């Protein structure tokens, strides 16, 4: 085979979570009372715009979660595979990954950021800014050709993005027309008048903005370092894209680890009361009293000792880094289930006094069957709201942990690692600002989208919130 599939710990959990989401979606689709709140989410313009942006991040994260080791030779009829573990995203972004400069270079620069000694053909040495090996190397005269070349590539990128947008918009209109038994022109006019149940106009506008920004960046990245390079010459644009997976993994897998503890202990404490409630309250009160950073630091130290003593279990550097990421998600999950557990305990205390619960007890239904069939389904709205609200907090927590030195492995690219390295770069003269700016912009976009989507989910699922204005449920007639 030309490659050997590598399944990391976090890769397996990511696709388990993806399968769980798919099964949950199928279950919701079959039950109208479960689908009604999600239809309300789909009617929210801000929620759909945020979902469009999040879909972009998720696509990159999934592509970066398919790992393999490429074959480099054949020996005695058997393939010899490289030590380096790559992902599908690494293959797609091979130019960004392999084209490295020597040291710092500014965004879209053709020369290095600092002066160095250059030997002229006549043997003399001068202090000047050397040309970059890859950035703008195709330009004969960087001073005269740089601006027209950048403008031309931006226009090419915008044109390509426009074509992609038009194709996607046409496919959307064709699909809606086929489902509604009407023609595409009618659907197209309804979309742009804002007369559809789902705000597809908002989705298309958001998609257009993403393509208008992303397509020129991709076009420029073919010949330039779009967001500059870091101290070792690695492309900052590539680092920012690679950091997306780390943020998504921490935000989602921590939730996956946290939910079983929170749901099980929260519902049991509220339903059984008595000594069960006292024990569970004692456990999560004690756990909440331990400083989170100290708990994580101690766990990371234990994990590092385990890796050093069992190095034979980790063939490559990325496997060691991935195991540390998995361990970090596990510790964050253990440390963060207490808040949701308190909420579920309060909901279970109210539900256990409901008439249908008392009727189930009277008919002899077992306690755990009541919890599984009546308590847990009626607290899922609290679970969903908490999950989407905690996602952005976990993404930001990774940056804080990396800043204090107890985050992900230094060999793994993350937003926190970029910010931590930029801390020293900001003190340089001249100042190196683009690493911090890139991490800030990408993290801001991810967290803002997650927060907007969380607001839409909260408005749809929280029974105490009423919509401020009605949404149109059907398309207008032309």
Coordinates of C-alpha atoms in Angstrom, one line a residue:
X1 CA 0.0 0.0 0.0
X2 CA 1.2 3.6 -0.7
X3 CA 0.4 4.5 2.9
X4 CA -0.2 3.0 6.4
X5 CA -3.3 4.2 8.2
X6 CA -2.6 5.6 11.7
X7 CA -5.4 5.9 14.2
X8 CA -4.5 8.2 17.1
X9 CA -6.4 8.3 20.3
X10 CA -8.1 11.6 19.5
X11 CA -8.8 10.5 16.0
X12 CA -10.8 7.5 17.2
X13 CA -12.8 9.6 19.7
X14 CA -13.5 12.3 17.1
X15 CA -15.1 9.8 14.7
X16 CA -16.9 8.1 17.6
X17 CA -18.4 11.5 18.4
X18 CA -19.2 12.1 14.8
X19 CA -21.1 8.8 14.6
X20 CA -22.9 9.6 17.8
X21 CA -24.0 13.0 16.4
X22 CA -25.2 11.2 13.2
X23 CA -27.2 8.7 15.2
X24 CA -28.7 11.5 17.3
X25 CA -29.7 13.4 14.2
X26 CA -31.5 10.3 12.8
X27 CA -33.2 9.9 16.2
X28 CA -34.3 13.5 16.3
X29 CA -35.6 13.4 12.7
X30 CA -38.0 10.5 13.5
X31 CA -39.6 12.4 16.5
X32 CA -41.3 15.6 15.7
X33 CA -41.2 16.9 19.3
X34 CA -37.4 16.5 19.3
X35 CA -37.0 18.1 15.9
X36 CA -39.2 21.2 16.7
X37 CA -36.5 23.0 18.7
X38 CA -33.8 22.3 16.1
X39 CA -36.2 23.7 13.4
X40 CA -36.3 26.8 15.6
X41 CA -32.5 26.9 15.6
X42 CA -32.5 26.6 11.8
X43 CA -34.8 29.7 11.6
X44 CA -32.3 31.8 13.4
X45 CA -30.2 34.0 11.0
X46 CA -27.4 34.4 13.5
X47 CA -27.4 30.7 14.3
X48 CA -27.3 29.6 10.7
X49 CA -24.5 32.2 9.9
X50 CA -22.5 30.8 12.9
X51 CA -23.2 27.2 11.8
X52 CA -21.8 28.0 8.3
X53 CA -18.6 29.3 9.8
X54 CA -18.3 26.4 12.2
X55 CA -18.8 24.0 9.3
X56 CA -15.7 25.5 7.7
X57 CA -13.7 24.8 10.9
X58 CA -15.1 21.3 11.3
X59 CA -14.2 20.4 7.7
X60 CA -10.6 21.4 8.3
X61 CA -10.6 19.6 11.7
X62 CA -11.9 16.3 10.2
X63 CA -9.4 16.5 7.3
X64 CA -6.6 16.9 9.9
X65 CA -7.9 13.9 11.8
X66 CA -7.2 11.3 9.1
X67 CA -3.6 10.3 9.7
X68 CA -1.3 8.0 7.7
X69 CA 2.4 7.2 7.2
X70 CA 3.4 7.4 3.5
X71 CA 5.5 4.6 2.0
X72 CA 9.0 5.7 1.1
X73 CA 10.5 2.5 -0.3
X74 CA 10.0 -1.2 -0.9
X75 CA 12.4 -3.7 0.7
X76 CA 12.1 -7.4 0.3
X77 CA 8.6 -7.0 -1.1
X78 CA 7.4 -5.1 1.9
X79 CA 6.7 -1.4 2.0
X80 CA 8.9 0.8 4.2
X81 CA 6.9 3.6 5.8
X82 CA 8.1 7.0 6.8
X83 CA 8.4 7.8 10.5
X84 CA 6.6 11.1 10.0
X85 CA 2.8 10.9 10.5
X86 CA 0.8 13.1 8.1
X87 CA -2.9 13.9 7.7
X88 CA -5.1 14.5 4.7
X89 CA -5.0 18.2 5.5
X90 CA -1.1 18.0 5.5
X91 CA -1.3 16.5 2.0
X92 CA -3.7 19.2 0.8
X93 CA -1.5 21.9 2.3
X94 CA 1.8 20.4 1.3
X95 CA 3.1 23.6 -0.1
X96 CA 2.5 25.5 3.1
X97 CA 4.0 22.6 5.1
X98 CA 7.2 22.1 3.1
X99 CA 8.1 25.6 2.1
X100 CA 10.0 27.0 5.0
X101 CA 12.0 30.1 5.4
X102 CA 15.1 30.5 7.5
X103 CA 13.6 32.8 10.1
X104 CA 11.1 35.6 10.5
X105 CA 9.4 37.2 7.5
X106 CA 6.5 39.6 7.4
X107 CA 3.2 38.8 5.7
X108 CA 3.4 38.7 1.9
X109 CA 7.1 39.7 2.2
X110 CA 9.7 39.0 -0.4
X111 CA 12.7 39.6 1.9
X112 CA 13.6 38.6 5.5
X113 CA 12.4 40.7 8.4
X114 CA 15.9 41.5 9.7
X115 CA 19.2 42.5 8.1
X116 CA 22.0 40.1 7.6
X117 CA 25.5 40.1 6.1
X118 CA 25.3 39.5 2.4
X119 CA 28.4 38.7 0.3
X120 CA 28.3 40.5 -3.1
X121 CA 29.8 39.0 -6.3
X122 CA 32.9 41.2 -5.9
X123 CA 33.6 39.8 -2.5
X124 CA 32.3 42.8 -0.4
X125 CA 29.9 42.2 2.4
X126 CA 27.0 44.5 3.1
X127 CA 24.1 44.5 5.6
X128 CA 20.8 44.1 3.9
X129 CA 17.5 42.2 3.8
X130 CA 18.1 38.8 2.0
X131 CA 15.6 37.5 -0.5
X132 CA 13.3 34.7 0.7
X133 CA 13.7 31.3 -0.7
X134 CA 10.0 30.8 -1.4
X135 CA 8.1 34.0 -0.7
X136 CA 7.9 36.0 -3.9
X137 CA 10.8 34.1 -5.4
X138 CA 9.1 34.1 -8.8
X139 CA 9.4 37.9 -9.1
X140 CA 12.3 39.3 -11.1
X141 CA 12.0 42.8 -9.6
X142 CA 10.2 42.5 -6.2
X143 CA 9.9 46.3 -5.9
X144 CA 8.1 46.8 -9.2
X145 CA 6.4 43.5 -9.6
X146 CA 5.1 42.8 -6.1
X147 CA 2.0 45.0 -6.0
X148 CA 0.6 44.0 -9.5
X149 CA 1.3 40.3 -8.7
X150 CA -0.5 40.4 -5.4
X151 CA -3.5 42.3 -6.9
X152 CA -3.7 39.8 -9.8
X153 CA -3.6 36.8 -7.5
X154 CA -6.3 38.3 -5.3
X155 CA -8.5 38.8 -8.3
X156 CA -7.9 35.2 -9.4
X157 CA -8.9 34.1 -5.9
X158 CA -12.0 36.2 -5.8
X159 CA -13.0 34.8 -9.3
X160 CA -12.5 31.2 -8.2
X161 CA -14.4 31.9 -5.0
X162 CA -17.3 33.4 -7.0
X163 CA -17.5 30.3 -9.2
X164 CA -17.5 28.0 -6.1
X165 CA -20.2 30.2 -4.5
X166 CA -22.4 30.2 -7.7
X167 CA -22.1 26.4 -8.0
X168 CA -23.1 25.9 -4.3
X169 CA -26.0 28.4 -4.6
X170 CA -27.2 26.7 -7.7
X171 CA -27.1 23.3 -6.1
X172 CA -29.0 24.7 -3.1
X173 CA -31.7 26.2 -5.2
X174 CA -32.1 23.0 -7.2
X175 CA -32.4 20.9 -4.1
X176 CA -35.0 23.3 -2.5
X177 CA -36.9 23.4 -5.8
X178 CA -37.0 19.6 -6.1
X179 CA -38.2 19.3 -2.5
X180 CA -40.9 22.0 -2.9
X181 CA -42.1 20.9 -6.3
X182 CA -41.4 24.3 -7.9
X183 CA -38.9 25.9 -10.2
X184 CA -35.4 27.2 -9.3
X185 CA -36.2 30.8 -10.3
X186 CA -39.0 31.0 -7.8
X187 CA -36.8 29.5 -5.1
X188 CA -34.0 31.9 -6.0
X189 CA -36.3 35.0 -5.7
X190 CA -37.7 33.7 -2.4
X191 CA -34.2 33.2 -1.0
X192 CA -33.1 36.8 -1.7
X193 CA -36.4 38.3 -0.5
X194 CA -35.9 36.5 2.8
X195 CA -39.1 34.6 2.4
X196 CA -37.9 31.1 3.2
X197 CA -38.4 29.3 6.4
X198 CA -34.7 28.7 6.8
X199 CA -32.7 31.9 6.3
X200 CA -30.8 30.7 3.3
X201 CA -30.0 34.2 2.3
X202 CA -27.9 34.6 5.5
X203 CA -26.2 31.3 4.8
X204 CA -25.3 32.3 1.2
X205 CA -24.1 35.8 2.3
X206 CA -21.9 34.2 5.1
X207 CA -20.5 31.7 2.6
X208 CA -19.8 34.4 0.2
X209 CA -17.9 36.4 2.8
X210 CA -15.8 33.3 3.7
X211 CA -15.0 32.6 0.1
X212 CA -14.2 36.3 -0.6
X213 CA -11.7 36.2 2.2
X214 CA -10.4 32.7 2.0
X215 CA -10.0 32.3 -1.8
X216 CA -7.5 35.2 -2.1
X217 CA -5.6 33.9 0.8
X218 CA -5.3 30.4 -0.8
X219 CA -4.3 32.0 -4.1
X220 CA -1.6 34.1 -2.5
X221 CA -0.4 31.2 -0.4
X222 CA 0.8 29.5 -3.6
X223 CA 3.7 32.0 -3.9
X224 CA 3.9 33.9 -0.7
X225 CA 3.9 33.4 3.1
X226 CA 0.4 35.1 3.5
X227 CA 0.7 35.6 7.3
X228 CA 4.5 35.5 7.5
X229 CA 6.8 33.0 9.1
X230 CA 7.9 32.3 12.7
X231 CA 11.3 32.0 14.3
X232 CA 12.1 28.7 12.6
X233 CA 10.7 29.8 9.2
X234 CA 7.4 27.9 9.4
X235 CA 4.4 29.4 7.6
X236 CA 2.1 31.1 10.2
X237 CA -1.0 30.5 7.9
X238 CA -0.3 26.8 8.0
X239 CA 0.1 26.9 11.8
X240 CA -3.2 28.7 12.3
X241 CA -5.0 26.2 10.1
X242 CA -3.4 23.3 12.0
X243 CA -4.4 24.8 15.3
X244 CA -8.1 24.5 14.4
X245 CA -8.1 20.7 15.0
X246 CA -6.5 21.1 18.5
X247 CA -9.1 23.6 19.5
X248 CA -12.0 21.5 18.2
X249 CA -10.6 18.4 19.9
X250 CA -10.3 20.0 23.2
X251 CA -13.8 21.6 22.9
X252 CA -15.6 18.5 21.8
X253 CA -13.7 15.5 23.4
X254 CA -13.7 17.2 26.8
X255 CA -17.4 17.5 26.5
X256 CA -17.7 13.8 25.5
X257 CA -15.7 12.8 28.6
X258 CA -17.6 15.2 30.9
X259 CA -21.2 14.3 30.0
X260 CA -21.4 10.7 31.4
X261 CA -20.3 11.9 34.8
X262 CA -22.5 15.0 34.9
X263 CA -25.6 13.2 33.6
X264 CA -25.2 10.0 35.8
X265 CA -24.3 11.8 39.1
X266 CA -26.6 14.8 38.6
X267 CA -29.8 12.8 37.9
X268 CA -29.0 10.2 40.6
X269 CA -28.4 12.9 43.2
X270 CA -31.6 14.7 42.4
X271 CA -33.8 11.6 42.1
X272 CA -32.6 9.5 45.0
X273 CA -31.8 12.3 47.4
X274 CA -30.8 11.1 50.9
X275 CA -27.3 9.6 51.3
X276 CA -26.8 9.3 47.6
X277 CA -27.3 13.0 47.2
X278 CA -25.0 13.7 50.1
X279 CA -22.2 11.6 48.8
X280 CA -22.4 13.1 45.3
X281 CA -22.5 16.6 46.6
X282 CA -19.5 15.9 48.8
X283 CA -17.6 14.6 45.7
X284 CA -18.2 17.4 43.4
X285 CA -17.8 20.1 46.1
X286 CA -14.4 18.6 47.0
X287 CA -13.4 18.4 43.3
X288 CA -14.5 22.0 42.8
X289 CA -12.4 23.2 45.7
X290 CA -9.2 21.9 44.0
X291 CA -7.6 24.6 41.8
X292 CA -8.0 23.5 38.2
X293 CA -4.5 24.6 37.0
X294 CA -2.8 22.7 39.8
X295 CA -4.9 19.5 39.1
X296 CA -4.1 19.7 35.4
X297 CA -0.4 20.4 36.1
X298 CA -0.1 17.4 38.4
X299 CA -1.9 15.2 35.8
X300 CA 0.4 16.4 33.0
X301 CA 3.4 15.6 35.1
X302 CA 2.2 12.1 35.8
X303 CA 1.5 11.6 32.1
X304 CA 5.0 12.8 31.1
X305 CA 6.6 10.3 33.6
X306 CA 4.5 7.5 32.1
X307 CA 5.6 8.4 28.6
X308 CA 9.3 8.5 29.6
X309 CA 9.0 5.1 31.3
X310 CA 7.0 3.5 28.4
X311 CA 8.5 5.1 25.4
X312 CA 8.2 1.8 23.4
X313 CA 4.5 2.3 23.3
X314 CA 4.8 5.5 21.2
X315 CA 6.5 5.0 17.9
X316 CA 6.4 8.6 16.7
X317 CA 6.5 12.1 18.1
X318 CA 2.9 12.8 17.0
X319 CA 1.6 9.7 19.0
X320 CA 3.3 11.0 22.2
X321 CA 1.8 14.5 21.5
X322 CA -1.6 13.0 20.8
X323 CA -1.6 11.0 24.0
X324 CA -0.8 14.1 25.9
X325 CA -3.7 15.9 24.2
X326 CA -6.1 13.0 25.0
X327 CA -4.9 13.1 28.7
X328 CA -5.4 16.8 28.8
X329 CA -9.0 16.4 27.5
X330 CA -9.6 13.7 30.1
X331 CA -8.4 15.9 33.0
X332 CA -10.4 18.9 31.7
X333 CA -13.5 16.7 31.5
X334 CA -12.9 15.4 35.1
X335 CA -12.5 18.9 36.4
X336 CA -15.4 20.5 34.5
X337 CA -18.4 18.2 35.0
X338 CA -19.4 19.6 38.4
X339 CA -21.2 22.7 37.1
X340 CA -23.5 20.7 34.8
X341 CA -24.0 18.1 37.6
X342 CA -25.4 20.9 39.9
X343 CA -27.8 22.0 37.2
X344 CA -29.0 18.5 36.5
X345 CA -29.4 17.8 40.2
X346 CA -31.7 20.8 40.5
X347 CA -33.8 19.7 37.5
X348 CA -34.1 16.2 38.7
X349 CA -35.3 17.4 42.1
X350 CA -38.1 19.2 40.4
X351 CA -39.0 16.4 38.0
X352 CA -39.1 13.6 40.7
X353 CA -42.2 15.3 42.2
X354 CA -44.1 15.4 38.8
X355 CA -47.3 13.4 38.5
X356 CA -46.1 11.1 35.8
X357 CA -43.0 10.1 37.9
X358 CA -45.3 9.4 40.8
X359 CA -47.6 7.3 38.5
X360 CA -44.6 5.3 37.2
X361 CA -43.6 4.6 40.8
X362 CA -47.1 3.5 41.7
X363 CA -47.1 1.0 38.7
X364 CA -43.9 -0.5 40.0
X365 CA -41.5 0.8 37.4
X366 CA -37.9 0.4 38.5
X367 CA -35.9 3.4 39.7
X368 CA -33.2 3.3 37.0
X369 CA -35.9 2.8 34.3
X370 CA -37.6 5.9 35.5
X371 CA -34.3 7.8 35.4
X372 CA -33.6 6.5 31.9
X373 CA -37.1 6.9 30.4
X374 CA -38.4 10.0 32.2
X375 CA -35.7 12.0 34.0
X376 CA -32.8 12.0 31.5
X377 CA -34.9 12.9 28.3
X378 CA -36.5 15.8 30.2
X379 CA -33.1 17.3 31.2
X380 CA -31.5 17.0 27.8
X381 CA -32.3 20.6 27.0
X382 CA -30.1 21.7 29.9
X383 CA -27.4 19.3 28.7
X384 CA -27.5 20.7 25.1
X385 CA -27.4 24.3 26.3
X386 CA -24.5 23.7 28.6
X387 CA -22.5 21.8 26.0
X388 CA -22.7 24.5 23.4
X389 CA -22.0 27.2 25.9
X390 CA -19.0 25.4 27.4
X391 CA -17.3 24.8 24.0
X392 CA -15.9 28.3 23.6
X393 CA -14.7 28.3 27.2
X394 CA -12.8 25.1 26.7
X395 CA -11.1 26.5 23.5
X396 CA -10.0 29.5 25.4
X397 CA -8.9 27.4 28.3
X398 CA -6.3 25.6 26.0
X399 CA -4.7 29.0 25.3
X400 CA -4.4 29.8 29.0
X401 CA -3.0 26.4 29.9
X402 CA -0.4 26.6 27.1
X403 CA 0.6 30.1 28.3
X404 CA 1.4 28.7 31.8
X405 CA 3.1 25.7 30.3
X406 CA 0.7 22.8 31.1
X407 CA -1.2 22.7 27.8
X408 CA -0.6 20.5 24.8
X409 CA 2.7 19.1 23.8
X410 CA 5.1 21.8 22.4
X411 CA 5.4 19.8 19.1
X412 CA 1.7 20.0 18.5
X413 CA 0.5 23.2 16.9
X414 CA -2.2 25.1 18.8
X415 CA -3.6 28.6 19.3
X416 CA -2.2 28.6 22.8
X417 CA 1.3 27.6 21.6
X418 CA 1.2 30.3 19.0
X419 CA 0.2 32.9 21.6
X420 CA 2.8 31.7 24.1
X421 CA 5.6 31.9 21.5
X422 CA 4.4 35.3 20.4
X423 CA 4.8 36.6 23.9
X424 CA 8.5 36.8 23.5
X425 CA 8.3 37.9 19.8
X426 CA 6.3 41.0 20.8
X427 CA 9.3 42.2 22.8
X428 CA 11.6 42.1 19.8
X429 CA 12.8 45.2 17.9
X430 CA 11.4 45.2 15.3
X431 CA 8.3 43.7 16.8
X432 CA 7.0 40.4 15.3
X433 CA 3.2 40.7 15.6
X434 CA 1.7 38.4 12.9
X435 CA 1.8 35.2 14.9
X436 CA -0.3 36.7 17.7
X437 CA -2.6 38.4 15.2
X438 CA -3.2 35.2 13.3
X439 CA -4.0 33.2 16.4
X440 CA -6.2 35.9 17.7
X441 CA -8.2 36.3 14.5
X442 CA -8.8 32.5 14.0
X443 CA -9.6 32.0 17.7
X444 CA -11.9 35.0 17.7
X445 CA -13.8 33.7 14.7
X446 CA -14.2 30.2 16.1
X447 CA -15.2 31.3 19.6
X448 CA -17.6 34.0 18.3
X449 CA -19.3 31.5 15.9
X450 CA -19.6 29.0 18.8
X451 CA -21.1 31.7 21.1
X452 CA -23.7 32.8 18.4
X453 CA -24.7 29.2 17.7
X454 CA -24.9 28.6 21.5
X455 CA -27.3 31.6 21.8
X456 CA -29.5 30.2 19.1
X457 CA -29.6 26.8 20.8
X458 CA -30.4 28.4 24.1
X459 CA -33.2 30.4 22.7
X460 CA -34.7 27.3 21.0
X461 CA -34.4 24.9 23.9
X462 CA -34.8 27.0 27.0
X463 CA -38.6 27.0 27.8
X464 CA -38.3 30.3 29.7
X465 CA -37.2 32.3 26.6
X466 CA -39.8 33.4 24.1
X467 CA -38.9 34.6 20.6
X468 CA -39.0 38.4 20.3
X469 CA -40.4 38.3 16.8
X470 CA -42.1 35.6 14.6
X471 CA -40.3 34.0 11.7
X472 CA -41.9 33.4 8.4
X473 CA -42.6 29.7 8.0
X474 CA -43.3 29.6 4.3
X475 CA -41.9 31.0 1.1
X476 CA -43.6 34.0 -0.4
X477 CA -45.4 33.6 -3.7
X478 CA -43.8 35.6 -6.5

